[in-house]
Amino acid sequence: HAGFETAAGPGYGIALSVDDGARGELDPCFHWDQESLGKYLSTQGESMSHVVTNLKPSTTMPAMVDHTKPEGAQAAADLGAYLASLKTGATSSAPDQSLAQTGGAHFHKLGCAACHTKPSADEPDFDHKRIPLNNVATKFKGGTLISFLKNPQQHHEAIKMPNFRLNDEEAKSLAAYLTKESTGNHTPDPSEFPPGDAARGKELSASLNCAACHEGLEKATTSAPKLADFKDWNSKGCLGPDEKRGKAPRLNLTAEEKAALTPLVVPELKFDTVEAYATRQVESLRCASCHTHDGKADLLAAVHGETKSLIAHIEGHDERLDQSRPPLTHMGAMLNTPFFESMLLGTADPRPRPWLDMRMPAFPLHAKDLAAGLARQHGLGKAEPGKEKPAADQVKLGEQLAAMTGYACVTCHAQNDKPALAAFEVQGINFGEVHKRLRPDYYHQWMFNPARMVPNTKMPRYTNPDDGTGLRTDLLEGDAQKQFEAIRAYLQSLQK
């Protein structure tokens, strides 16, 4: 069921036939040999309690076997032996621990605390469902963590971990910090479980239909009953009590989530909209951990202080330009479709806010539908920047209004290669990038009253609150709409 995502099947689970043992949620397994891996997996069947409470509180991976029974422990050991046998490729070098301090600084600057607790943290953050990192050192073998950080989607296209487009130095130093500080207190000891048999594990993988969610495995030899055939989901099977669950997996669901899964929802599953898709993905991908959304503060604002000590050695770090991140609330109404997609794909060049320590990571699988869905939530379809050539007289007026003798926009905004004149505390988007980014309607709403769109913005208001006229009454008869349209023509003329 792919954790209530919009699709399941190949590509939506972790690819298990990969090089270097670099896997997503299964990475805890691959630092052991076949026998030890099977023993480790045997520990994971206890009502998912270990994984849920320590390794990954928010996991949607069900418990496929019951380790409390001898046959379940053996089955897990066999599966582990089979999965370990799929590794290919040579093991790369482990991270250089001398880079750990630099990596810790990157951890803070990139805002990793929005989704993760520190690797030295003893206990998970159950309230915010942040993913613990205290077992990273035991999850990744050799240099596989470096490879994973550089390309999280390589073996798991639908992984929620985004791609930060890290360079070699960033990936290596981050890996060094994570492995050095990882305490590993919650990694179970597999020594009490039986050795596994890879051949039996291969057969079991097929019978459990692991290939429904994971690539690189044997296809299923059986099929599950159709959901529509079940009349009472809570009496047996996945949602039933343990004594009536049979061979069905044990799901990591709350009582409320189980109650929501009823036969009545089956007919509705075939209907979906991009608006609903966007709502689900904003929650699933934890967008509100970094961005304010609909008036709710982002999580990072509350937890970022946990990692501030990691930059204490950097002199003058607190003297940077304002590090505020844009809110998500109006993003669908704000950005032209191609630019919005490029931000989510990680291909936007140049970065619109290069002064930020943080960077917008890429969510390649979701980019097009998420951009469309967030726009549709505002009742808008796709939009592209206009290609018409602006009138020369309008461009001249707009340039005059943007200059120091007008509204002094150039104080904070660069114009292509010409830097801003005095961006001491806050900097604005380069004017050469504005036309391809902003939809015209949003641009005018923003210009009329910036604080209405973004309450904590540093952008001044250039209209009279009483009658909406422009503050420069000597140009275009003080008509704010005409003044701002002239500035927009100037901005369009700057696009390369």
Coordinates of C-alpha atoms in Angstrom, one line a residue:
H1 CA 0.0 0.0 0.0
A2 CA 3.1 2.2 -0.1
G3 CA 2.4 4.0 3.1
F4 CA -0.7 5.7 1.9
E5 CA 1.1 7.3 -1.0
T6 CA -0.6 7.7 -4.3
A7 CA 0.8 4.6 -5.8
A8 CA 2.5 1.3 -5.0
G9 CA 4.6 -1.1 -6.9
P10 CA 8.1 -1.1 -8.5
G11 CA 9.8 2.2 -7.9
Y12 CA 7.8 3.0 -4.8
G13 CA 9.7 0.7 -2.5
I14 CA 13.4 0.3 -1.9
A15 CA 15.3 -1.4 -4.7
L16 CA 17.0 -4.4 -3.0
S17 CA 19.2 -5.6 -5.8
V18 CA 21.7 -2.8 -5.8
D19 CA 25.4 -2.1 -5.4
D20 CA 27.4 -1.5 -2.2
G21 CA 24.5 -2.4 0.0
A22 CA 23.2 1.2 -0.1
R23 CA 19.6 0.8 0.8
G24 CA 17.0 3.1 2.3
E25 CA 15.2 1.8 5.4
L26 CA 16.9 -1.6 5.0
D27 CA 20.3 -0.1 5.4
P28 CA 20.6 -1.2 9.1
C29 CA 21.0 -4.7 7.7
F30 CA 23.8 -4.5 5.3
H31 CA 26.9 -4.1 7.5
W32 CA 26.5 -7.7 8.5
D33 CA 27.2 -10.9 6.6
Q34 CA 24.3 -13.2 5.4
E35 CA 24.0 -15.0 8.7
S36 CA 24.1 -11.9 10.9
L37 CA 21.7 -10.0 8.7
G38 CA 19.1 -12.8 8.9
K39 CA 19.4 -12.7 12.7
Y40 CA 19.0 -9.0 12.7
L41 CA 15.9 -9.1 10.7
S42 CA 14.5 -11.7 13.1
T43 CA 14.5 -9.0 15.8
Q44 CA 12.2 -6.8 13.7
G45 CA 9.1 -8.9 14.0
E46 CA 8.0 -8.0 17.5
S47 CA 4.9 -6.0 16.7
M48 CA 7.2 -3.6 14.9
S49 CA 7.9 -2.3 18.4
H50 CA 11.7 -2.0 17.9
V51 CA 11.5 -0.2 14.6
V52 CA 8.6 2.0 15.6
T53 CA 9.9 3.1 18.9
N54 CA 13.6 3.5 18.1
L55 CA 14.8 3.2 14.6
K56 CA 12.0 4.9 12.7
P57 CA 8.9 5.9 14.6
S58 CA 7.1 7.0 11.4
T59 CA 7.8 3.8 9.4
T60 CA 5.0 2.3 7.2
M61 CA 6.9 -0.9 6.7
P62 CA 4.7 -3.7 8.1
A63 CA 6.0 -6.6 10.1
M64 CA 5.9 -9.6 7.7
V65 CA 6.9 -12.3 10.3
D66 CA 6.4 -12.8 14.0
H67 CA 9.8 -13.4 15.7
T68 CA 8.1 -14.6 18.9
K69 CA 7.4 -17.9 17.1
P70 CA 10.4 -20.1 16.1
E71 CA 9.1 -20.3 12.5
G72 CA 8.9 -16.5 12.3
A73 CA 12.4 -16.0 13.6
Q74 CA 13.7 -18.6 11.1
A75 CA 11.7 -16.9 8.3
A76 CA 13.3 -13.6 9.0
A77 CA 16.7 -15.1 9.2
D78 CA 16.2 -16.7 5.8
L79 CA 14.9 -13.4 4.3
G80 CA 17.9 -11.6 5.6
A81 CA 20.3 -14.1 4.2
Y82 CA 18.7 -13.8 0.8
L83 CA 18.7 -10.0 0.8
A84 CA 22.3 -9.9 1.9
S85 CA 23.2 -12.2 -1.0
L86 CA 22.0 -9.6 -3.5
K87 CA 24.8 -7.1 -2.9
T88 CA 27.0 -6.4 -5.8
G89 CA 30.0 -4.1 -6.3
A90 CA 33.1 -3.3 -4.2
T91 CA 32.8 -1.6 -0.9
S92 CA 34.0 2.0 -0.9
S93 CA 36.1 3.7 1.8
A94 CA 34.5 4.8 5.0
P95 CA 34.1 8.5 5.7
D96 CA 37.2 10.4 6.9
Q97 CA 36.5 11.2 10.6
S98 CA 38.7 14.3 10.5
L99 CA 35.9 16.0 8.4
A100 CA 33.3 15.6 11.2
Q101 CA 33.3 19.2 12.5
T102 CA 32.8 20.6 9.0
G103 CA 30.0 18.0 8.5
G104 CA 28.3 19.1 11.7
A105 CA 28.3 22.7 10.4
H106 CA 26.6 21.5 7.2
F107 CA 24.1 19.6 9.3
H108 CA 23.0 22.8 11.0
K109 CA 23.2 25.1 7.9
L110 CA 21.1 22.8 5.8
G111 CA 18.4 22.5 8.5
C112 CA 18.6 18.8 8.8
A113 CA 17.0 19.1 12.3
A114 CA 13.7 19.8 10.5
C115 CA 13.3 16.1 9.8
H116 CA 16.0 14.4 11.9
T117 CA 17.2 14.4 15.5
K118 CA 20.9 14.7 16.1
P119 CA 22.9 11.5 15.7
S120 CA 24.0 11.8 19.3
A121 CA 20.4 12.0 20.6
D122 CA 19.5 9.2 22.9
E123 CA 15.7 9.1 22.3
P124 CA 13.5 9.6 19.2
D125 CA 11.3 12.7 18.8
F126 CA 7.9 11.0 18.9
D127 CA 5.9 14.3 19.0
H128 CA 7.3 15.5 15.6
K129 CA 8.1 12.1 14.1
R130 CA 11.6 13.1 13.2
I131 CA 13.7 10.2 11.9
P132 CA 16.4 9.3 14.4
L133 CA 20.0 9.1 13.2
N134 CA 21.6 7.5 16.2
N135 CA 22.2 4.2 14.3
V136 CA 23.6 5.6 11.1
A137 CA 27.1 4.2 11.9
T138 CA 25.6 0.7 12.0
K139 CA 23.2 1.2 9.0
F140 CA 25.8 2.1 6.3
K141 CA 28.8 0.0 5.3
G142 CA 32.0 1.7 4.1
G143 CA 31.3 4.8 2.0
T144 CA 27.7 3.9 1.1
L145 CA 26.4 6.8 3.3
I146 CA 28.3 9.2 1.1
S147 CA 26.7 7.8 -2.0
F148 CA 23.3 7.8 -0.4
L149 CA 23.5 11.5 0.7
K150 CA 24.5 12.5 -2.9
N151 CA 21.6 10.7 -4.5
P152 CA 18.9 9.3 -2.1
Q153 CA 16.6 8.4 -5.0
Q154 CA 19.2 6.1 -6.7
H155 CA 17.7 2.9 -5.4
H156 CA 14.3 4.2 -4.1
E157 CA 12.6 6.7 -6.4
A158 CA 9.8 7.4 -4.0
I159 CA 11.9 7.9 -1.0
K160 CA 10.9 10.9 1.2
M161 CA 14.5 12.0 1.7
P162 CA 15.0 14.7 -0.8
N163 CA 18.1 15.4 -2.9
F164 CA 20.1 18.3 -1.7
R165 CA 22.5 18.2 -4.6
L166 CA 25.5 17.9 -2.3
N167 CA 29.0 18.2 -3.7
D168 CA 31.7 15.8 -2.7
E169 CA 33.0 17.8 0.2
E170 CA 29.5 18.3 1.7
A171 CA 28.6 14.6 1.4
K172 CA 31.9 13.3 2.8
S173 CA 31.9 15.7 5.7
L174 CA 28.2 15.1 6.5
A175 CA 28.8 11.3 6.5
A176 CA 31.8 11.8 8.7
Y177 CA 29.8 13.8 11.3
L178 CA 26.9 11.4 11.2
T179 CA 28.9 8.2 11.6
K180 CA 31.2 9.7 14.3
E181 CA 28.4 11.0 16.5
S182 CA 26.0 8.1 15.9
T183 CA 25.6 6.2 19.2
G184 CA 23.9 3.1 17.9
N185 CA 22.2 2.4 21.2
H186 CA 19.1 1.0 19.6
T187 CA 20.6 -1.4 17.1
P188 CA 19.6 -4.9 18.2
D189 CA 22.1 -7.7 18.9
P190 CA 21.3 -10.5 16.4
S191 CA 23.3 -13.2 18.1
E192 CA 20.3 -15.0 19.7
F193 CA 18.7 -15.9 16.3
P194 CA 19.2 -18.8 14.0
P195 CA 21.4 -18.7 10.8
G196 CA 19.4 -18.0 7.6
D197 CA 19.2 -19.9 4.3
A198 CA 19.3 -17.7 1.2
A199 CA 17.5 -20.2 -1.0
R200 CA 14.6 -20.5 1.4
G201 CA 14.6 -16.7 1.8
K202 CA 14.3 -16.2 -2.0
E203 CA 11.2 -18.5 -2.0
L204 CA 9.7 -16.7 1.0
S205 CA 10.3 -13.3 -0.6
A206 CA 8.2 -14.4 -3.5
S207 CA 5.4 -15.9 -1.3
L208 CA 5.2 -12.7 0.8
N209 CA 5.0 -10.6 -2.4
C210 CA 7.9 -8.4 -1.4
A211 CA 8.2 -7.4 -5.1
A212 CA 4.9 -5.5 -4.8
C213 CA 6.8 -2.7 -3.2
H214 CA 10.5 -3.5 -3.8
E215 CA 12.4 -3.8 -7.1
G216 CA 14.9 -6.5 -7.7
L217 CA 13.1 -9.4 -6.1
E218 CA 11.3 -12.6 -7.2
K219 CA 7.8 -11.9 -8.4
A220 CA 4.9 -13.1 -6.2
T221 CA 3.7 -16.7 -6.5
T222 CA 0.4 -15.9 -4.9
S223 CA -2.0 -12.9 -4.8
A224 CA -3.8 -11.3 -1.9
P225 CA -7.6 -11.3 -1.8
K226 CA -9.3 -8.3 -3.3
L227 CA -10.1 -5.5 -0.8
A228 CA -13.7 -5.4 -2.1
D229 CA -14.2 -9.0 -1.1
F230 CA -13.7 -8.1 2.6
K231 CA -16.9 -7.1 4.5
D232 CA -15.4 -6.6 7.9
W233 CA -11.8 -5.5 7.9
N234 CA -11.4 -5.4 11.6
S235 CA -12.3 -9.0 12.3
K236 CA -9.2 -10.6 10.7
G237 CA -6.3 -10.0 8.4
C238 CA -4.1 -6.9 8.5
L239 CA -6.4 -4.9 10.7
G240 CA -7.7 -7.7 12.9
P241 CA -6.5 -8.7 16.4
D242 CA -3.2 -10.7 16.5
E243 CA -5.0 -14.0 17.2
K244 CA -7.0 -13.6 14.0
R245 CA -4.4 -12.0 11.8
G246 CA -3.3 -15.2 10.2
K247 CA -0.5 -14.8 7.7
A248 CA -1.3 -11.1 7.1
P249 CA 1.4 -8.6 7.9
R250 CA 1.2 -6.5 11.1
L251 CA 0.7 -2.8 10.1
N252 CA 2.2 0.1 12.0
L253 CA -1.1 2.0 12.4
T254 CA -2.8 3.8 15.2
A255 CA -6.3 2.9 16.3
E256 CA -7.6 6.1 14.5
E257 CA -5.9 5.1 11.3
K258 CA -7.3 1.6 11.5
A259 CA -10.8 2.9 12.1
A260 CA -10.5 5.1 8.9
L261 CA -9.7 2.0 6.8
T262 CA -13.1 0.5 6.1
P263 CA -14.6 -1.2 3.1
L264 CA -16.5 2.1 2.4
V265 CA -13.3 3.7 1.2
V266 CA -12.5 1.2 -1.6
P267 CA -14.8 2.7 -4.3
E268 CA -13.3 6.1 -3.6
L269 CA -9.7 5.0 -4.1
K270 CA -10.1 5.1 -7.9
F271 CA -10.9 8.9 -7.8
D272 CA -8.2 11.4 -7.2
T273 CA -7.3 15.0 -7.9
V274 CA -4.0 16.9 -8.1
E275 CA -5.3 19.1 -5.3
A276 CA -5.7 16.1 -3.0
Y277 CA -2.4 14.7 -4.2
A278 CA -0.7 18.0 -3.3
T279 CA -2.3 18.0 0.2
R280 CA -1.1 14.5 0.8
Q281 CA 2.4 15.1 -0.4
V282 CA 2.9 18.4 1.6
E283 CA 2.2 16.3 4.7
S284 CA 4.1 13.2 3.6
L285 CA 7.2 15.0 2.4
R286 CA 7.2 17.2 5.5
C287 CA 7.1 20.5 3.6
A288 CA 5.8 22.3 6.7
S289 CA 8.9 21.3 8.6
C290 CA 10.9 24.0 6.7
H291 CA 8.1 26.3 5.4
T292 CA 5.3 28.1 7.2
H293 CA 2.0 27.0 5.8
D294 CA -1.5 28.5 6.2
G295 CA -0.4 30.5 9.2
K296 CA 1.3 27.6 11.0
A297 CA 4.9 28.1 12.0
D298 CA 7.4 25.7 10.5
L299 CA 8.9 23.1 12.8
L300 CA 12.5 24.1 12.1
A301 CA 11.9 27.5 13.7
A302 CA 11.3 25.6 17.0
V303 CA 14.1 22.9 16.8
H304 CA 16.9 24.5 14.9
G305 CA 18.5 25.7 18.1
E306 CA 19.2 22.1 18.9
T307 CA 22.1 22.1 16.4
K308 CA 23.4 25.7 16.8
S309 CA 26.4 24.5 18.8
L310 CA 27.6 22.8 15.6
I311 CA 28.5 26.2 14.1
A312 CA 29.9 27.8 17.3
H313 CA 33.4 27.7 15.9
I314 CA 32.5 29.7 12.8
E315 CA 33.3 33.4 13.5
G316 CA 30.6 35.9 12.4
H317 CA 28.1 33.3 11.4
D318 CA 25.3 35.2 13.0
E319 CA 26.1 38.3 10.9
R320 CA 24.7 36.9 7.7
L321 CA 21.8 38.2 5.6
D322 CA 18.3 37.4 6.7
Q323 CA 17.8 33.6 6.5
S324 CA 14.0 33.5 6.3
R325 CA 12.6 30.8 4.0
P326 CA 9.6 31.6 1.8
P327 CA 6.2 30.4 3.1
L328 CA 4.4 27.7 1.3
T329 CA 0.9 29.2 1.6
H330 CA 0.7 31.0 -1.7
M331 CA 3.4 29.2 -3.6
G332 CA 0.9 27.6 -6.1
A333 CA -0.5 31.1 -7.0
M334 CA 2.9 32.7 -7.0
L335 CA 5.1 30.8 -9.3
N336 CA 4.9 30.1 -13.0
T337 CA 4.6 26.4 -13.7
P338 CA 8.0 25.8 -15.4
F339 CA 9.9 27.6 -12.7
F340 CA 8.0 25.8 -9.9
E341 CA 8.7 22.5 -11.5
S342 CA 12.4 23.4 -11.8
M343 CA 12.6 24.2 -8.1
L344 CA 11.0 20.8 -7.2
L345 CA 13.2 19.0 -9.8
G346 CA 16.3 20.7 -8.4
T347 CA 17.2 22.1 -11.8
A348 CA 16.6 25.8 -11.1
D349 CA 19.7 27.8 -12.1
P350 CA 20.7 30.1 -10.6
R351 CA 19.3 29.6 -7.1
P352 CA 16.8 32.3 -6.4
R353 CA 18.1 32.9 -2.9
P354 CA 21.8 32.1 -3.0
W355 CA 22.5 33.9 0.3
L356 CA 20.6 31.3 2.3
D357 CA 22.7 28.6 4.0
M358 CA 19.8 26.3 3.4
R359 CA 18.7 25.2 -0.1
M360 CA 15.5 23.9 -1.6
P361 CA 16.1 20.2 -2.1
A362 CA 14.7 18.2 -5.0
F363 CA 11.7 15.9 -5.0
P364 CA 12.0 14.6 -8.6
L365 CA 9.2 12.1 -8.6
H366 CA 6.6 14.5 -7.3
A367 CA 7.7 17.7 -9.1
K368 CA 5.2 18.1 -11.9
D369 CA 2.1 16.9 -10.0
L370 CA 2.9 18.8 -6.8
A371 CA 3.4 22.0 -8.8
A372 CA 0.1 21.5 -10.6
G373 CA -1.7 20.5 -7.4
L374 CA -0.6 23.5 -5.4
A375 CA -1.7 25.8 -8.2
R376 CA -5.1 24.1 -8.4
Q377 CA -5.6 24.6 -4.7
H378 CA -5.8 28.3 -5.7
G379 CA -8.1 27.6 -8.6
L380 CA -5.3 28.1 -11.1
G381 CA -4.1 26.1 -14.0
K382 CA -0.6 26.0 -15.5
A383 CA 1.0 29.3 -16.4
E384 CA 4.1 30.3 -18.3
P385 CA 6.0 33.6 -18.4
G386 CA 4.9 36.0 -21.2
K387 CA 7.1 36.1 -24.2
E388 CA 5.9 39.4 -25.6
K389 CA 8.4 42.2 -25.8
P390 CA 7.5 45.0 -23.3
A391 CA 7.0 48.5 -24.6
A392 CA 10.1 50.6 -24.5
D393 CA 8.4 53.6 -22.8
Q394 CA 7.1 51.2 -20.1
V395 CA 10.5 49.7 -19.6
K396 CA 12.0 53.2 -19.2
L397 CA 9.3 54.2 -16.6
G398 CA 9.8 51.0 -14.7
E399 CA 13.5 51.4 -14.5
Q400 CA 13.0 55.0 -13.2
L401 CA 10.6 53.7 -10.5
A402 CA 13.0 50.9 -9.5
A403 CA 16.0 53.2 -9.3
M404 CA 17.1 55.1 -6.2
T405 CA 15.2 58.2 -7.4
G406 CA 12.0 56.1 -7.5
Y407 CA 11.1 53.4 -5.0
A408 CA 14.8 52.5 -4.5
C409 CA 14.2 48.8 -5.3
V410 CA 17.8 48.4 -6.4
T411 CA 18.9 48.9 -2.7
C412 CA 18.1 45.3 -2.0
H413 CA 17.7 43.7 -5.5
A414 CA 20.5 42.9 -7.9
Q415 CA 19.8 43.4 -11.6
N416 CA 21.4 40.4 -13.3
D417 CA 25.2 40.9 -12.9
K418 CA 24.8 44.4 -11.3
P419 CA 24.7 43.8 -7.5
A420 CA 22.3 45.4 -5.0
L421 CA 23.5 48.7 -3.6
A422 CA 23.0 48.1 0.1
A423 CA 21.7 44.7 1.0
F424 CA 23.1 44.7 4.6
E425 CA 20.4 42.8 6.5
V426 CA 18.1 41.5 3.9
Q427 CA 18.4 40.8 0.2
G428 CA 15.8 40.4 -2.5
I429 CA 15.4 38.2 -5.5
N430 CA 17.6 39.2 -8.5
F431 CA 15.5 41.3 -10.8
G432 CA 16.7 39.2 -13.8
E433 CA 14.9 36.2 -12.4
V434 CA 11.6 37.7 -11.5
H435 CA 9.7 37.5 -14.8
K436 CA 10.2 33.8 -15.2
R437 CA 9.2 33.2 -11.6
L438 CA 6.1 35.2 -10.8
R439 CA 2.6 35.0 -12.2
P440 CA 1.4 38.6 -13.0
D441 CA -1.6 38.5 -10.8
Y442 CA 0.4 37.4 -7.8
Y443 CA 3.0 40.0 -8.6
H444 CA 0.4 42.8 -8.4
Q445 CA -1.0 41.5 -5.2
W446 CA 2.5 41.3 -3.7
M447 CA 3.4 44.8 -4.8
F448 CA 0.2 46.4 -3.6
N449 CA 0.7 45.1 0.0
P450 CA 3.6 42.7 0.6
A451 CA 2.8 42.1 4.2
R452 CA -0.6 40.8 3.3
M453 CA 1.0 38.0 1.4
V454 CA 4.0 37.4 3.7
P455 CA 3.4 38.9 7.2
N456 CA 7.0 38.9 8.3
T457 CA 8.5 40.2 5.0
K458 CA 11.0 43.0 5.0
M459 CA 9.7 44.3 1.7
P460 CA 8.2 47.8 2.2
R461 CA 4.7 48.8 1.0
Y462 CA 4.7 51.4 -1.8
T463 CA 0.9 52.2 -1.8
N464 CA -1.1 54.5 0.4
P465 CA -3.1 52.4 2.9
D466 CA -6.0 54.8 2.7
D467 CA -6.7 55.0 -1.0
G468 CA -4.3 52.5 -2.7
T469 CA -2.5 55.1 -4.7
G470 CA 1.3 54.9 -5.3
L471 CA 3.6 56.8 -3.0
R472 CA 5.2 58.5 -6.1
T473 CA 2.3 60.7 -7.0
D474 CA 4.3 62.5 -9.7
L475 CA 4.6 59.4 -12.0
L476 CA 1.7 58.0 -13.9
E477 CA -0.7 60.2 -11.8
G478 CA 0.1 58.1 -8.8
D479 CA -1.8 55.1 -10.2
A480 CA -0.1 52.2 -8.3
Q481 CA -1.4 49.6 -10.8
K482 CA 0.1 51.4 -13.7
Q483 CA 3.4 52.0 -11.8
F484 CA 3.7 48.4 -10.8
E485 CA 2.9 47.3 -14.4
A486 CA 5.7 49.6 -15.6
I487 CA 8.1 48.0 -13.1
R488 CA 7.0 44.6 -14.3
A489 CA 7.8 45.6 -17.9
Y490 CA 11.3 46.6 -16.7
L491 CA 11.8 43.3 -15.0
Q492 CA 10.7 41.4 -18.1
S493 CA 13.3 43.3 -20.1
L494 CA 16.0 42.1 -17.8
Q495 CA 15.3 38.4 -18.4
K496 CA 18.2 36.8 -20.2

